[in-house]
mmCIF file of C-alpha atoms in Angstrom:
data_model
loop_
_atom_site.group_PDB
_atom_site.id
_atom_site.type_symbol
_atom_site.label_atom_id
_atom_site.label_comp_id
_atom_site.label_asym_id
_atom_site.label_seq_id
_atom_site.Cartn_x
_atom_site.Cartn_y
_atom_site.Cartn_z
ATOM 1 C CA MET A 147 -11.515 -16.959 3.798
ATOM 2 C CA ASP A 148 -10.548 -13.346 3.057
ATOM 3 C CA LYS A 149 -12.393 -12.641 6.184
ATOM 4 C CA LYS A 150 -9.432 -14.643 8.428
ATOM 5 C CA ASN A 151 -6.639 -13.866 6.701
ATOM 6 C CA ALA A 152 -7.508 -10.341 6.736
ATOM 7 C CA LEU A 153 -8.594 -10.859 11.145
ATOM 8 C CA ARG A 154 -5.263 -12.613 10.925
ATOM 9 C CA ALA A 155 -3.335 -10.230 9.827
ATOM 10 C CA GLY A 156 -5.082 -7.313 11.711
ATOM 11 C CA ALA A 157 -4.132 -9.141 14.960
ATOM 12 C CA LEU A 158 -1.101 -9.884 14.143
ATOM 13 C CA ALA A 159 0.304 -5.917 13.683
ATOM 14 C CA ALA A 160 -2.450 -5.331 16.928
ATOM 15 C CA GLY A 161 -0.058 -7.479 18.371
ATOM 16 C CA THR A 162 3.350 -6.474 17.615
ATOM 17 C CA THR A 163 2.584 -2.900 18.316
ATOM 18 C CA LEU A 164 1.412 -3.895 21.499
ATOM 19 C CA MET A 165 4.714 -5.419 22.448
ATOM 20 C CA MET A 166 6.108 -3.136 20.262
ATOM 21 C CA LEU A 167 5.233 0.003 23.120
ATOM 22 C CA LEU A 168 5.404 -2.786 26.690
ATOM 23 C CA MET A 169 9.039 -3.012 25.310
ATOM 24 C CA SER A 170 10.164 0.546 24.452
ATOM 25 C CA SER A 171 10.777 2.142 27.844
ATOM 26 C CA PRO A 172 10.875 6.002 27.559
ATOM 27 C CA ALA A 173 11.532 6.470 31.336
ATOM 28 C CA LEU A 174 14.838 5.694 30.527
ATOM 29 C CA ALA A 175 15.741 8.901 28.050
ATOM 30 C CA LEU A 176 15.385 11.080 31.410
ATOM 31 C CA THR A 177 18.791 8.967 32.324
ATOM 32 C CA ARG A 178 21.876 10.708 31.855
ATOM 33 C CA ASP A 179 24.590 8.672 29.941
ATOM 34 C CA ASP A 180 28.204 9.649 30.773
ATOM 35 C CA GLY A 181 29.919 12.400 28.780
ATOM 36 C CA ASP A 182 25.994 13.165 27.338
ATOM 37 C CA ASP A 183 26.102 16.803 26.572
ATOM 38 C CA PRO A 184 22.487 17.332 24.299
ATOM 39 C CA GLY A 185 21.902 21.116 22.644
ATOM 40 C CA THR A 186 18.980 22.891 23.001
ATOM 41 C CA GLY A 187 15.564 21.456 21.531
ATOM 42 C CA LEU A 188 14.038 22.020 18.206
ATOM 43 C CA SER A 189 11.398 24.892 17.873
ATOM 44 C CA VAL A 190 7.671 23.668 16.429
ATOM 45 C CA ILE A 191 8.361 26.065 13.273
ATOM 46 C CA GLU A 192 12.222 24.271 13.493
ATOM 47 C CA THR A 193 10.228 20.417 13.802
ATOM 48 C CA LEU A 194 7.595 21.184 10.855
ATOM 49 C CA GLY A 195 10.527 22.548 8.509
ATOM 50 C CA LEU A 196 13.202 20.201 9.371
ATOM 51 C CA TYR A 197 10.507 16.942 9.104
ATOM 52 C CA VAL A 198 7.383 18.082 6.488
ATOM 53 C CA VAL A 199 8.753 20.935 4.106
ATOM 54 C CA ALA A 200 12.344 19.899 3.299
ATOM 55 C CA PRO A 201 11.146 16.263 2.412
ATOM 56 C CA ILE A 202 8.523 17.521 0.886
ATOM 57 C CA ALA A 203 10.682 19.781 -0.944
ATOM 58 C CA LEU A 204 12.992 16.932 -1.925
ATOM 59 C CA PHE A 205 10.313 15.012 -2.904
ATOM 60 C CA VAL A 206 9.446 17.610 -5.649
ATOM 61 C CA ILE A 207 12.555 18.733 -6.310
ATOM 62 C CA ILE A 208 13.325 15.662 -7.608
ATOM 63 C CA ALA A 209 10.459 15.039 -9.400
ATOM 64 C CA ALA A 210 10.718 17.658 -11.321
ATOM 65 C CA LEU A 211 14.320 16.800 -12.690
ATOM 66 C CA VAL A 212 12.679 13.619 -13.023
ATOM 67 C CA MET A 213 10.374 14.871 -15.690
ATOM 68 C CA VAL A 214 12.670 17.203 -17.283
ATOM 69 C CA GLY A 215 15.372 14.550 -17.477
ATOM 70 C CA ASP A 216 12.331 12.604 -19.335
ATOM 71 C CA ARG A 217 10.759 15.318 -21.973
ATOM 72 C CA THR A 218 14.650 16.075 -23.094
ATOM 73 C CA HIS A 219 14.749 12.318 -24.282
ATOM 74 C CA GLN A 220 11.152 11.792 -25.734
ATOM 75 C CA LYS A 221 12.223 15.041 -28.251
ATOM 76 C CA LYS A 222 15.490 13.841 -29.263
ATOM 77 C CA ASP A 223 14.227 9.636 -29.031
ATOM 78 C CA THR A 224 13.775 8.865 -33.375
ATOM 79 C CA THR A 225 12.835 5.162 -32.205
ATOM 80 C CA SER A 226 9.775 3.693 -34.289
ATOM 81 C CA SER A 227 8.423 4.571 -30.812
ATOM 82 C CA ASN A 228 6.895 8.284 -31.714
ATOM 83 C CA ILE A 229 6.029 7.033 -34.324
ATOM 84 C CA ALA A 230 2.349 7.025 -35.288
ATOM 85 C CA THR A 231 0.418 4.206 -38.113
ATOM 86 C CA LYS A 232 -3.061 3.478 -38.374
ATOM 87 C CA ALA A 233 -4.192 0.182 -39.674
ATOM 88 C CA ASP A 234 -5.172 -0.299 -43.390
ATOM 89 C CA ALA A 235 -7.089 -3.570 -42.699
ATOM 90 C CA LYS A 236 -11.047 -3.297 -41.834
ATOM 91 C CA ALA A 237 -12.970 -5.584 -40.665
#
């Protein structure tokens, strides 16, 4: 039964992708609209910096801030979560 569901899901994903590719028309992107004033394009370095390096850097910064915040929280924690206990009973 799992193969049947996997095949069905794969066919659905492939069909959806195919329909989206067929419905999009990149030829219309060449037609300029009234009042359209596009600027200069991005270079390869600018594109990689904007869409690859910047998101990775943001992820690293946010992860570092979370880790620093979690580390300071553990130092101030006086609840029972930081108490080590040993079981006295022996089986």
